[in-house]
Coordinates of C-alpha atoms and ligand atoms in Angstrom, one line a residue:
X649 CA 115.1 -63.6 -180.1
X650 CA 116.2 -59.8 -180.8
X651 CA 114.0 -58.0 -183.3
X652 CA 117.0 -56.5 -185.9
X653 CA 115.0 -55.6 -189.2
X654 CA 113.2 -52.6 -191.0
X655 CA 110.1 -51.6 -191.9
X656 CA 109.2 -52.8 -195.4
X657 CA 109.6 -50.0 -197.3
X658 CA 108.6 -48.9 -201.4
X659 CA 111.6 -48.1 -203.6
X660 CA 111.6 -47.1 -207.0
X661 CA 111.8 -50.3 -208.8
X662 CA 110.3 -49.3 -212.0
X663 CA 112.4 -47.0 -214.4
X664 CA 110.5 -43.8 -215.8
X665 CA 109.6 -46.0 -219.1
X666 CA 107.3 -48.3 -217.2
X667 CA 109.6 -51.3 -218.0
X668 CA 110.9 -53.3 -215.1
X669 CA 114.2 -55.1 -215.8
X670 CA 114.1 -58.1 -213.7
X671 CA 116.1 -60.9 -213.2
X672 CA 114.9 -64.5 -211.6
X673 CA 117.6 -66.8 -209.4
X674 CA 116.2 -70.0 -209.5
X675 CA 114.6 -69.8 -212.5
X676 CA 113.6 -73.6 -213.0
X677 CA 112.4 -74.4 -209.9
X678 CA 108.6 -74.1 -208.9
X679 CA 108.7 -70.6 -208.3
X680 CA 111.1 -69.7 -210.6
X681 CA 108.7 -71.3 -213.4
X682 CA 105.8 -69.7 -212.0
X683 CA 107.7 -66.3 -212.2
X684 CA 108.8 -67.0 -215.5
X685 CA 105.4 -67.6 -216.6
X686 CA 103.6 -64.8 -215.5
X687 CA 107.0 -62.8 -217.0
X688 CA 105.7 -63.7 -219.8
X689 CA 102.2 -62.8 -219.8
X690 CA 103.8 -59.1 -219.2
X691 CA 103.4 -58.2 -222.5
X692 CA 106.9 -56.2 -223.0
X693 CA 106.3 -54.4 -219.7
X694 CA 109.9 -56.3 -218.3
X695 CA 113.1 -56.6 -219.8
X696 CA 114.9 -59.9 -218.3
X697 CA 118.5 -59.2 -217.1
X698 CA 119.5 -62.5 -216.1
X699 CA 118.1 -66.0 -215.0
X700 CA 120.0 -68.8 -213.4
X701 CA 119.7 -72.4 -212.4
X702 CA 121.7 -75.3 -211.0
X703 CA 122.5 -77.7 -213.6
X704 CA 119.1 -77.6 -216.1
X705 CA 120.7 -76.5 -218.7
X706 CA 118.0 -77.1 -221.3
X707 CA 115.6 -75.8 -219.3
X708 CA 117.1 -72.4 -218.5
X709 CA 118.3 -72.0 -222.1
X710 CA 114.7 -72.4 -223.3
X711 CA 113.5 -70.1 -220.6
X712 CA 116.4 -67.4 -221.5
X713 CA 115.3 -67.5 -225.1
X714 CA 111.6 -67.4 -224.2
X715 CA 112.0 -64.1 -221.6
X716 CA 114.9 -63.0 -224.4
X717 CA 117.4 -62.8 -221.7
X718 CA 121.0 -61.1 -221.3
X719 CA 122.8 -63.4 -218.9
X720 CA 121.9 -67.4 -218.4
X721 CA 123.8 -69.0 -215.8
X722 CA 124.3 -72.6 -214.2
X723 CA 125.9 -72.7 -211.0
X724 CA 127.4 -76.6 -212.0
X725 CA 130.5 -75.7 -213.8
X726 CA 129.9 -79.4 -215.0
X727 CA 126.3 -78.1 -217.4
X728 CA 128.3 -75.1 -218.9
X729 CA 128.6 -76.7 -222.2
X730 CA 125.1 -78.1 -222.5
X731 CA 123.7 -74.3 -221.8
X732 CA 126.1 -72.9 -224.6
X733 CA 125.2 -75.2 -226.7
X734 CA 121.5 -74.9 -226.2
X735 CA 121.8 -71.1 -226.7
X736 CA 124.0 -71.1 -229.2
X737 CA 122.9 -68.6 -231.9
X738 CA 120.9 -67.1 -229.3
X739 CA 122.9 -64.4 -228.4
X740 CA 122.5 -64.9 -224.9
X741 CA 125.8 -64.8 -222.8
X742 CA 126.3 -68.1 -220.5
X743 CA 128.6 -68.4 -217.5
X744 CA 129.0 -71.4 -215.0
X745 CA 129.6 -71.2 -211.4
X746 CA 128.9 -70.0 -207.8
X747 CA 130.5 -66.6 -208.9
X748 CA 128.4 -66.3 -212.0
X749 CA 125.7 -66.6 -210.5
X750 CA 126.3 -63.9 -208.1
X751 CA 127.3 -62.1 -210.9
X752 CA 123.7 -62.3 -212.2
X753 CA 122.5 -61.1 -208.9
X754 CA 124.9 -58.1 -209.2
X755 CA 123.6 -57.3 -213.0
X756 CA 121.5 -54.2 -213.2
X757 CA 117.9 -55.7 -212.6
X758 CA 115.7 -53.6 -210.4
X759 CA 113.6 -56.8 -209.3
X760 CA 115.4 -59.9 -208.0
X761 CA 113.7 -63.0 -207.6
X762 CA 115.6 -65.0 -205.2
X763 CA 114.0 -68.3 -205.6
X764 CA 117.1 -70.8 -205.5
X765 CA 116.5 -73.4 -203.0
X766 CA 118.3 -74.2 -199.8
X767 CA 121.1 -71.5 -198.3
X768 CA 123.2 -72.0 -201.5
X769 CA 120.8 -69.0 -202.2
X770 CA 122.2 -66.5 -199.4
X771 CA 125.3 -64.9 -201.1
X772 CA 123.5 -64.4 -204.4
X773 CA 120.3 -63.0 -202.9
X774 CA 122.1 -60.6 -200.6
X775 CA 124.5 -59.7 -203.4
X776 CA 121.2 -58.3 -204.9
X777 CA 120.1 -56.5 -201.7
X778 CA 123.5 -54.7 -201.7
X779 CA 122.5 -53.4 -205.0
X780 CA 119.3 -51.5 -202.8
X781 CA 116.7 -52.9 -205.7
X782 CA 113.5 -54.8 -205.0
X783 CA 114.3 -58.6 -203.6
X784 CA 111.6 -60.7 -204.3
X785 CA 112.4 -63.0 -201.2
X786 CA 111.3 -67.0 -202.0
X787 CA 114.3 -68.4 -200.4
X788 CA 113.4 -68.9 -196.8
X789 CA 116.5 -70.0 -195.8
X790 CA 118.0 -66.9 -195.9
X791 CA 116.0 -65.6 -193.1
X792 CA 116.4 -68.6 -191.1
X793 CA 119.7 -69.0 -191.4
X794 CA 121.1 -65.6 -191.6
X795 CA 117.9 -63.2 -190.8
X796 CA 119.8 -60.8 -188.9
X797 CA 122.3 -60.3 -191.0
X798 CA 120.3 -60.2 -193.9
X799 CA 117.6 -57.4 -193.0
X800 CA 120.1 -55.5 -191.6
X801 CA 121.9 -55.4 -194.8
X802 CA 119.1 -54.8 -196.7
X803 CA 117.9 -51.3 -194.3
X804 CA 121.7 -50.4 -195.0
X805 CA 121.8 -50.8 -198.5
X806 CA 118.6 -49.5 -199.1
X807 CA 117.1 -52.4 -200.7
X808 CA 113.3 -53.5 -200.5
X809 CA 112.2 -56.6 -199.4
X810 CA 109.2 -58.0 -200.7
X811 CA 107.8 -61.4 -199.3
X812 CA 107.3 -64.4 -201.9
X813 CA 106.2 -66.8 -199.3
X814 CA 102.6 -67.1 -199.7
X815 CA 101.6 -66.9 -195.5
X816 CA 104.1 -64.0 -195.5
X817 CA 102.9 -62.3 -198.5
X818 CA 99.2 -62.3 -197.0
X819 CA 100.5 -60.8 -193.4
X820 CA 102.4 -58.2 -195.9
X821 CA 99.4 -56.9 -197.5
X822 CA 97.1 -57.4 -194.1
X823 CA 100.0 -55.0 -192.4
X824 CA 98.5 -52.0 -194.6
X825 CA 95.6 -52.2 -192.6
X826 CA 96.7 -50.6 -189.3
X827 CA 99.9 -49.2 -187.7
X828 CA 102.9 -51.7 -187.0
X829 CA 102.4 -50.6 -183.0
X830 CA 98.9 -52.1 -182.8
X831 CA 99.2 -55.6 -184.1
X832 CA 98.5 -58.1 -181.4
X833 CA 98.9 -61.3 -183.1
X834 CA 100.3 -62.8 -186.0
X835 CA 98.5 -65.9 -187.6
X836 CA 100.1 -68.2 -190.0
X837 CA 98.1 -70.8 -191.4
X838 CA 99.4 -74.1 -192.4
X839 CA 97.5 -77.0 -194.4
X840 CA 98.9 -79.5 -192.3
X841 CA 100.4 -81.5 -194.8
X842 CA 99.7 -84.9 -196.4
X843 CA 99.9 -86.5 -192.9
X844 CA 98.0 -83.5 -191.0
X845 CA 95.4 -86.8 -189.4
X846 CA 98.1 -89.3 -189.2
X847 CA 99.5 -90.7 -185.9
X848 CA 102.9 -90.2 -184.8
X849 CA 103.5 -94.1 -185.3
X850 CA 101.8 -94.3 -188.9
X851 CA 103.9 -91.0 -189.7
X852 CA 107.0 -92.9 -188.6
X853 CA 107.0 -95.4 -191.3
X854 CA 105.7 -92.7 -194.0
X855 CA 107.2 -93.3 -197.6
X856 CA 108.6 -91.0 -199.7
X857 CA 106.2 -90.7 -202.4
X858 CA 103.2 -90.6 -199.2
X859 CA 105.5 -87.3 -198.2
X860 CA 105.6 -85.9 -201.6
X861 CA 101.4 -85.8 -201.8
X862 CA 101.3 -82.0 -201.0
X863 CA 97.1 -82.0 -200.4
X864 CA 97.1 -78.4 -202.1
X865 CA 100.0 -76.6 -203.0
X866 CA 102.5 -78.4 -206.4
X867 CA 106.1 -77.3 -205.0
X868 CA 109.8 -78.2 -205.0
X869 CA 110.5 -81.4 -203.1
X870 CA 112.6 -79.7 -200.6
X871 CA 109.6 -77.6 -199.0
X872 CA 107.0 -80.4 -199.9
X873 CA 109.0 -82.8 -197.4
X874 CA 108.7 -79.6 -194.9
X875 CA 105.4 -79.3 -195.3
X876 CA 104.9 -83.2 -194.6
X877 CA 107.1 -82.7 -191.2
X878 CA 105.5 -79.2 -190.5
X879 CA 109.6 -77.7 -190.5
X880 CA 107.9 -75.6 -193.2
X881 CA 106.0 -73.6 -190.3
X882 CA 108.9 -73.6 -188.1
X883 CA 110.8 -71.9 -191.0
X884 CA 107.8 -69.5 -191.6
X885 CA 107.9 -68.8 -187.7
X886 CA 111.4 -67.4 -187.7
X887 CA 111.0 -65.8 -191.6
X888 CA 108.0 -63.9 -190.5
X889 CA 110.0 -62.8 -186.8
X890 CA 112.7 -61.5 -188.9
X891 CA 110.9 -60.1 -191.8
X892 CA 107.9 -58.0 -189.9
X893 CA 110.1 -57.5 -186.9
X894 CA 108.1 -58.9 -184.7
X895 CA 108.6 -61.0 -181.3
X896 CA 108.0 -64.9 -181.3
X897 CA 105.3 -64.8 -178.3
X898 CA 103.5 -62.9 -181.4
X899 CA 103.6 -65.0 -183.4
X900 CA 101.0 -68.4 -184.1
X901 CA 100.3 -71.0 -185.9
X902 CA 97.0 -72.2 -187.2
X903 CA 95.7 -75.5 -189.1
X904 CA 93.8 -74.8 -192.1
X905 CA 93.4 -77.8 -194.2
X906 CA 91.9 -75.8 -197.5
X907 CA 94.8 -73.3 -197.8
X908 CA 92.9 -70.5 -198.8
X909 CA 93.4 -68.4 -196.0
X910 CA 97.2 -67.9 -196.1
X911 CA 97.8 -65.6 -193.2
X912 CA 95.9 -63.2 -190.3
X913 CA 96.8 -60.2 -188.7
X914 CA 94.9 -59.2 -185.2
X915 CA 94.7 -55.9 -184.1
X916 CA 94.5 -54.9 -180.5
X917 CA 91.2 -53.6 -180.9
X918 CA 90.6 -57.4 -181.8
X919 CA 90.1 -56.7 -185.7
X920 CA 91.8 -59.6 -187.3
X921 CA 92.7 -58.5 -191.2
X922 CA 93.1 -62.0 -193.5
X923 CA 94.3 -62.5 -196.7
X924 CA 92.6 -65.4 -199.2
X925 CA 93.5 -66.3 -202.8
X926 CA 93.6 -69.7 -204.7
X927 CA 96.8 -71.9 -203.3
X928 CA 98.8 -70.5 -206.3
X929 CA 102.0 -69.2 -205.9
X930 CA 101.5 -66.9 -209.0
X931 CA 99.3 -64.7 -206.8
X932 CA 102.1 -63.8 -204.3
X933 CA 104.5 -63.8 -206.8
X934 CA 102.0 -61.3 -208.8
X935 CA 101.8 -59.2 -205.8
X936 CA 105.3 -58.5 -205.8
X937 CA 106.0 -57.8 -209.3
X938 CA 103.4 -55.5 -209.2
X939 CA 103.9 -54.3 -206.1
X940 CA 102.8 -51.7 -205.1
X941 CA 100.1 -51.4 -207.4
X942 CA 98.3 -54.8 -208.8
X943 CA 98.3 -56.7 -212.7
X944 CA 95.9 -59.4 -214.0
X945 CA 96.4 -62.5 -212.8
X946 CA 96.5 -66.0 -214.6
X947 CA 95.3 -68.2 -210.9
X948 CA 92.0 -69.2 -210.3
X949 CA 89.9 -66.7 -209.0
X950 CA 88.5 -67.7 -205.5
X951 CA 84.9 -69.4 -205.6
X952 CA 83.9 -69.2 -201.6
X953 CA 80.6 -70.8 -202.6
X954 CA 82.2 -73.9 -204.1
X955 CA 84.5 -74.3 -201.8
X956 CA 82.0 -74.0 -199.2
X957 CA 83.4 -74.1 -195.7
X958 CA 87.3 -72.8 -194.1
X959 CA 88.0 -75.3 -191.2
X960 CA 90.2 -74.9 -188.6
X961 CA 92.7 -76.7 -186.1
X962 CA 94.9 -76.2 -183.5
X963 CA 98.6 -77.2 -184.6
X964 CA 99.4 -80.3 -182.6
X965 CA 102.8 -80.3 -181.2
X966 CA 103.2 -83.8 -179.8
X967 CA 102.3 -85.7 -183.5
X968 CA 104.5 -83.1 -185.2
X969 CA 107.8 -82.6 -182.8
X970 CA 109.1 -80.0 -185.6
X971 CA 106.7 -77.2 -184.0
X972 CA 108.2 -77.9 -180.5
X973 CA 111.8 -77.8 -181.7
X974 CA 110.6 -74.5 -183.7
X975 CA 109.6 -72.9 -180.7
X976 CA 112.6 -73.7 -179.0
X977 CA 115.0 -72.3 -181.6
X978 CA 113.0 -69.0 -181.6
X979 CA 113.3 -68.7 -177.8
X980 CA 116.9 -69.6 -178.2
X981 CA 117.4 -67.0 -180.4
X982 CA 121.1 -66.0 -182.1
X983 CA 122.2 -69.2 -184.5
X984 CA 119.4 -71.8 -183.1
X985 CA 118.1 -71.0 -186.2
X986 CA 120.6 -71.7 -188.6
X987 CA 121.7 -75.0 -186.7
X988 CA 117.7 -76.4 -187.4
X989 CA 117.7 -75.1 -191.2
X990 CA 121.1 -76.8 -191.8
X991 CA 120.6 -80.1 -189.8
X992 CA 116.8 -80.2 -191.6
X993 CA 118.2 -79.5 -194.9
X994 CA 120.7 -83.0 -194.2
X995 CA 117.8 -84.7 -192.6
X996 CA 115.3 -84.3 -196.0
X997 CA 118.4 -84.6 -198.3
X998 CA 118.5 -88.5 -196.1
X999 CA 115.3 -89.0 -196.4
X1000 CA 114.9 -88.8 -200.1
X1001 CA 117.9 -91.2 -200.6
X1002 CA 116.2 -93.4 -198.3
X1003 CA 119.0 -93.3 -195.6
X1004 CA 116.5 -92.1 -192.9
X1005 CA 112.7 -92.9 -192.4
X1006 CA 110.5 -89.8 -191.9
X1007 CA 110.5 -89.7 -188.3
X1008 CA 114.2 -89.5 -188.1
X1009 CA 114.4 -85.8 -189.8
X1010 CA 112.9 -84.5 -186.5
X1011 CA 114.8 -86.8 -184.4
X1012 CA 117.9 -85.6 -186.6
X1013 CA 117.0 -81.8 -186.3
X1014 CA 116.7 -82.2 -182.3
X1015 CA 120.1 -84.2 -181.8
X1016 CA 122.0 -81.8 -183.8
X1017 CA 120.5 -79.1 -181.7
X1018 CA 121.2 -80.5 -178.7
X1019 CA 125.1 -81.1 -180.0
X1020 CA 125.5 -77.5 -181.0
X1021 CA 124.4 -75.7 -177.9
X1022 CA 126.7 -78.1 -175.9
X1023 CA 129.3 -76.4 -178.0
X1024 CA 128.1 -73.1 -177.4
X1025 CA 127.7 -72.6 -180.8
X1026 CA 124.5 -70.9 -180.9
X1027 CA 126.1 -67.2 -181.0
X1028 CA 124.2 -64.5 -183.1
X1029 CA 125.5 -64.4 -186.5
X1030 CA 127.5 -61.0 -187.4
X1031 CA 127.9 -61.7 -191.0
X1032 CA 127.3 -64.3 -193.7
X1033 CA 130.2 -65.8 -193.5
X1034 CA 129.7 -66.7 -189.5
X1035 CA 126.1 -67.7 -190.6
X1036 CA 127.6 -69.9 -193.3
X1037 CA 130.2 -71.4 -190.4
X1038 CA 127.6 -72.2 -188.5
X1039 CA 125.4 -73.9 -190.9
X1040 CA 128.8 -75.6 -192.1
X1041 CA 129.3 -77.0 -188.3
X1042 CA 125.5 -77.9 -188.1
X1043 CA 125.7 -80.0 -191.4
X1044 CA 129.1 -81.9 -190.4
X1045 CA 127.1 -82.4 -186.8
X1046 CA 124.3 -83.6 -188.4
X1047 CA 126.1 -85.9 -190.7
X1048 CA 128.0 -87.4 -187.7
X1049 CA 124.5 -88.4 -185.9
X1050 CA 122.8 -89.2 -189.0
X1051 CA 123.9 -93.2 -189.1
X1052 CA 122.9 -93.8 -185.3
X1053 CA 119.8 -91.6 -185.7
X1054 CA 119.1 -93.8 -189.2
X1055 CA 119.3 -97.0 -187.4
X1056 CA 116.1 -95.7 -184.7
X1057 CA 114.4 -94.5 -187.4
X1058 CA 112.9 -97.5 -189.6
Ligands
NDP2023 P1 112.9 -75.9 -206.6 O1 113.7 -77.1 -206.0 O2 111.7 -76.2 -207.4 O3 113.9 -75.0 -207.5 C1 115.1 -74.5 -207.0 C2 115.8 -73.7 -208.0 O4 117.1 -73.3 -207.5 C3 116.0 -74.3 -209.3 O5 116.1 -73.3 -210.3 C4 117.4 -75.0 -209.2 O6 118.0 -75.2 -210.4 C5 118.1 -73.9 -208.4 N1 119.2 -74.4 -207.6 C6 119.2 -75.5 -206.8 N2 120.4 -75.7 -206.2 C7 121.2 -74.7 -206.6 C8 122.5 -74.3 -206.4 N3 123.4 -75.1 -205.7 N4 123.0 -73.2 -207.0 C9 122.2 -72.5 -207.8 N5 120.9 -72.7 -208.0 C10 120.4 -73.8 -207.5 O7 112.5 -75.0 -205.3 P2 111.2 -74.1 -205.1 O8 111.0 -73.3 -206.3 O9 110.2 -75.0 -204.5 O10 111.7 -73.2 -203.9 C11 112.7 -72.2 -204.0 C12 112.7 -71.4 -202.7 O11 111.5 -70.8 -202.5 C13 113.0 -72.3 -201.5 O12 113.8 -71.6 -200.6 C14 111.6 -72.5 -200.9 O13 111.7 -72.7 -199.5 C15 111.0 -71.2 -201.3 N6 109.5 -71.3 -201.4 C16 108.9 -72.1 -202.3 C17 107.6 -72.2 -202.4 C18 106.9 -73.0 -203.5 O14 105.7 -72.9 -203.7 N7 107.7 -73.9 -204.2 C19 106.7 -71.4 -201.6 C20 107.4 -70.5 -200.7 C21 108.8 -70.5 -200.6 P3 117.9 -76.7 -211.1 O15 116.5 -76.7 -211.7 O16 119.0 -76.6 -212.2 O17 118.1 -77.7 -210.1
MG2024 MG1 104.7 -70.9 -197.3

């Protein structure tokens, strides 16, 4: 896979008062709540721009009112009179739609958090990039669908790119501690995931509500079903290739059942520089509102006694088949990619409607794979739109396999 991106880079994201004006995409979501709330621990230190959601209405009308927002927006034209209603006397503008909520993205905020799930969130979060602010970067899937693209974008525009992802947001800050030239290795840890001791038979007839048990972290359902399946990691593997620049071969994977360690860089000289915090997404999320200097935060500080001993564990390949098809989309390179994101996004979307049983995502992920390199449709992305084709393609592909896929899988 070709190494495209920038360094990482500071901009001036704070104006000369002090005051940050910020603006959260996603705002009801797990991180979007977590952002929210440590927004409003700031103590008048931000001013809120915008915030958006899908179709909460209530929700994000009560979180505009709390952050006393400018802009609230629902991308489901179908919630538009719900949030006028709920801010009604507010003040508070509301809009409805795809285009509002780029709009919000486009609104003069100098910190973006771009926390809406699945690649709906590409245009918006690299409609904030092209502003050359600070992107607070949750959504995954626009580096794994459109990483290229994205990071190049962002170098052009000028934009900084600060990584939400807790595994990511730990190699971040372990990056400071030598130059870019002399890392060796790149560790990202995973938990494992409620079925981390399971056998590949056991895991095949896993429930939904089984898959939902996240052993440490509370998150969206989306990325909790990853984390059961390990596509999480796989997701992680090409965020962190396109993010840090670095080459797959790189790049690892480790098992770490406690999540406190949430990511490792090795140095040539064979120093290996961690990163450890509570599994709270409000430190990350804290680094980067900070960033770069630090503020208070609300998460449990780390107790190493109590907790007592870090175990370890090779990531095992043949019980979780995601890894294998992750490694084979980041040899593949070019839209490999954004054909696993889009077929995994159908796969979990199947599973939580109880169309598919859990070891049919994988199954669905590979076949759809398999369908689109027979097409030859694997072709670096040049833009979004060609990365949005793609994942367009890979969804209809997936869709067409899904009921004989289905049938093999209960
Ligand atoms: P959630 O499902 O909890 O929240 C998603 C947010 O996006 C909600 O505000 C939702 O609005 C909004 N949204 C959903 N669909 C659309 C749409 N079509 N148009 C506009 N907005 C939409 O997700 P998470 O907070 O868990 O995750 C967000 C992103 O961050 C994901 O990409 C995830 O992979 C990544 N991430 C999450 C972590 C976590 O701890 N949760 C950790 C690391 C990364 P509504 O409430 O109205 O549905
Ligand atoms: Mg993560």
């Amino acid at each position: 896979m070709q190494v495209t991106n920038p360094e990482l880079r500071p901009s001036g994201a704070r104006s000369s008062s002090g005051i940050r004006t910020v603006t959260v995409l996603g705002a009801t979501g797990s991180v979007g709540t977590s952002t929210v709330d440590l927004l409003k621990r700031g103590n008048g230190q931000y001013r809120v721009e915008a915030v958006t959601a899908h179709k909460n209405a209530v929700q994000l009308a009560q979180i505009a009112r709390d952050l006393k927002a400018c802009f609230a927006v629902v991308a489901d034209p179908s919630a538009y009179a719900e949030l006028k209603d709920a801010l009604s006397g507010s003040g508070i503008e509301a809009a409805s739609g795809e285009a509002a909520v780029i709009e919000a993205a486009e609104r003069p905020a100098n910190w973006v958090m771009a926390a809406v799930s699945g690649s709906v969130g590409l245009k918006p979060t690299l409609a904030a990039a092209k502003r050359g602010v600070t992107v607070a970067l949750a959504n995954k899937e626009c580096l794994v669908c459109a990483g290229g693209v994205f990071m190049r974008a962002a170098a052009a525009y000028g934009a900084t790119v600060l990584p939400v992802d807790s595994e990511h947001n730990a190699i971040f800050q372990a990056l400071t501690a030598g130059p870019r030239e002399d890392v060796s290795r790149i560790v990202i840890t995973a938990s494992g995931g409620p079925f981390r001791t399971w056998s590949r038979e056991a895991m095949r007839g896993a429930k939904l509500e089984q898959a939902l048990k996240h052993p440490n972290w509370s998150m969206g359902p989306k990325i909790t079903i990853d984390s059961a399946t390990m596509f999480n990691k796989v997701l992680e593997l090409v965020e962190a290739h396109h993010l840090f620049a670095v080459e797959p071969e790189k790049l690892a994977v480790l098992v770490h059942p406690q999540s406190i360690i949430h990511g490792m860089v090795e140095y040539r000289d064979g120093s290996v520089i961690a990163q450890l915090g509570s599994p709270d997404m409000r430190i990350p999320i804290a680094h980067c509102l900070a960033w770069p200097r630090r503020i208070d935060g609300p998460a449990a500080k780390l107790d190493l006694a109590k907790i007592g001993s870090l175990t370890f564990e090779a990531p095992d390949m043949e019980r979780f088949p995601a890894l294998a098809l992750g490694r084979r989309v980041l040899e593949t390179g070019g839209a490999a990619p954004t054909v696993l994101n889009a077929a995994n996004e159908v796969a979990v979307a199947a599973f939580i409607g109880g169309r598919i049983g859990f070891g049919g995502i994988a199954d669905l992920v590979g076949a759809t794979l398999d369908a689109a390199e027979r097409r030859n449709a694997t072709a670096e992305p040049q833009d979004i739109d060609e990365a949005l084709a793609v994942d367009h393609m890979a969804r209809s592909l997936a869709h067409d396999l899904l009921p004989e896929i289905a049938a093999k899988s209960f």
